[in-house]
Amino acid sequence: MNKALRKAVIAGNWKMNKTPAEAKELLEGILPLVKDAGCDVIACVPFVDLQTALEVTRGTNVKIGAENCHWEKSGAYTGEISAEMLTAMGVEYVIIGHSERRTYFGETDVTVQKRVRAALDAGLTVILCVGEYLEQREQGITDELVAMQTKIALGGVSKEELSRVIIAYEPVWAIGTGRTATAQQANEVCAVIRATLAGLYGKDAADATTVQYGGSMNAGNAAELLAQPDVDGGLIGGASLKPADFAKIVSAATEG
Ligand code: PEP
């Protein structure tokens, strides 16, 4: 596997944090610190912050993403946002299948697949989240489970479209808990995801796909995680709300 074939991607997931005014302030704190990044930098923000975030980051190296999208283009889906609505605004990325969506909002592998399809059709780049619960890790089924989540989510996705998919391995037990997977655990599962991609699309496509780790990555542990051969970046929750910490992770990915 050749890490040099793919660019590292650090994406912040702000979750349900920050009003538009607070989003502006946070981005204005982050932008000067990451302006020389040698990796791609993305901020995935709440829907209500997208317009502000796009305006504040215009002409900079920070790209903006949403945290979810619906699979239909329009219709009677009260409270939902379509992928077309996002691209019409100028949004380029969307997180799909985050474990908080799966755990609290009934997201299934099938709805994840539908959202991935819709996002790609609309022209977005997808950050697809997969990962196991602690009980599943203890049962020894992490590899099979993550491979299955990946395969279902990518059902119908062509090799060409895979170039607009980033996969984030996020062990659920490590998200927002302060408990991080060891660098070895993170690398092992990222490698399983890459092998799954190789089975579906061939080795070249798998080698060209960015596979991130997410789960309590922070300024202190990022360098070790990002130095792993199959870890190509990070999806960052809590630390993405702290400019100095987020910038340290971006620097670690640049050195990667
Ligand atoms: C996440 O929300 O995807 C995440 C990894 O959160 P945290 O970094 O806070 O664990």
Coordinates of C-alpha atoms in Angstrom, one line a residue, residues 1 10 40 63 73 81 106 121 197 203 214 240 247-248 252:
M1 CA 0.0 0.0 0.0
I10 CA -8.4 16.5 8.0
D40 CA -6.9 19.0 2.6
K63 CA -13.6 23.5 2.3
K73 CA -34.2 15.6 -4.2
I81 CA -32.1 18.9 3.6
G106 CA -32.4 5.3 13.2
D121 CA -25.5 12.2 -7.9
L197 CA -12.2 -1.5 -1.5
K203 CA -5.9 -2.4 -5.8
G214 CA -11.9 9.3 13.8
S240 CA -12.2 20.7 15.7
A247 CA -4.3 23.3 13.6
K248 CA -1.9 20.9 15.4
A252 CA 0.6 16.4 12.0

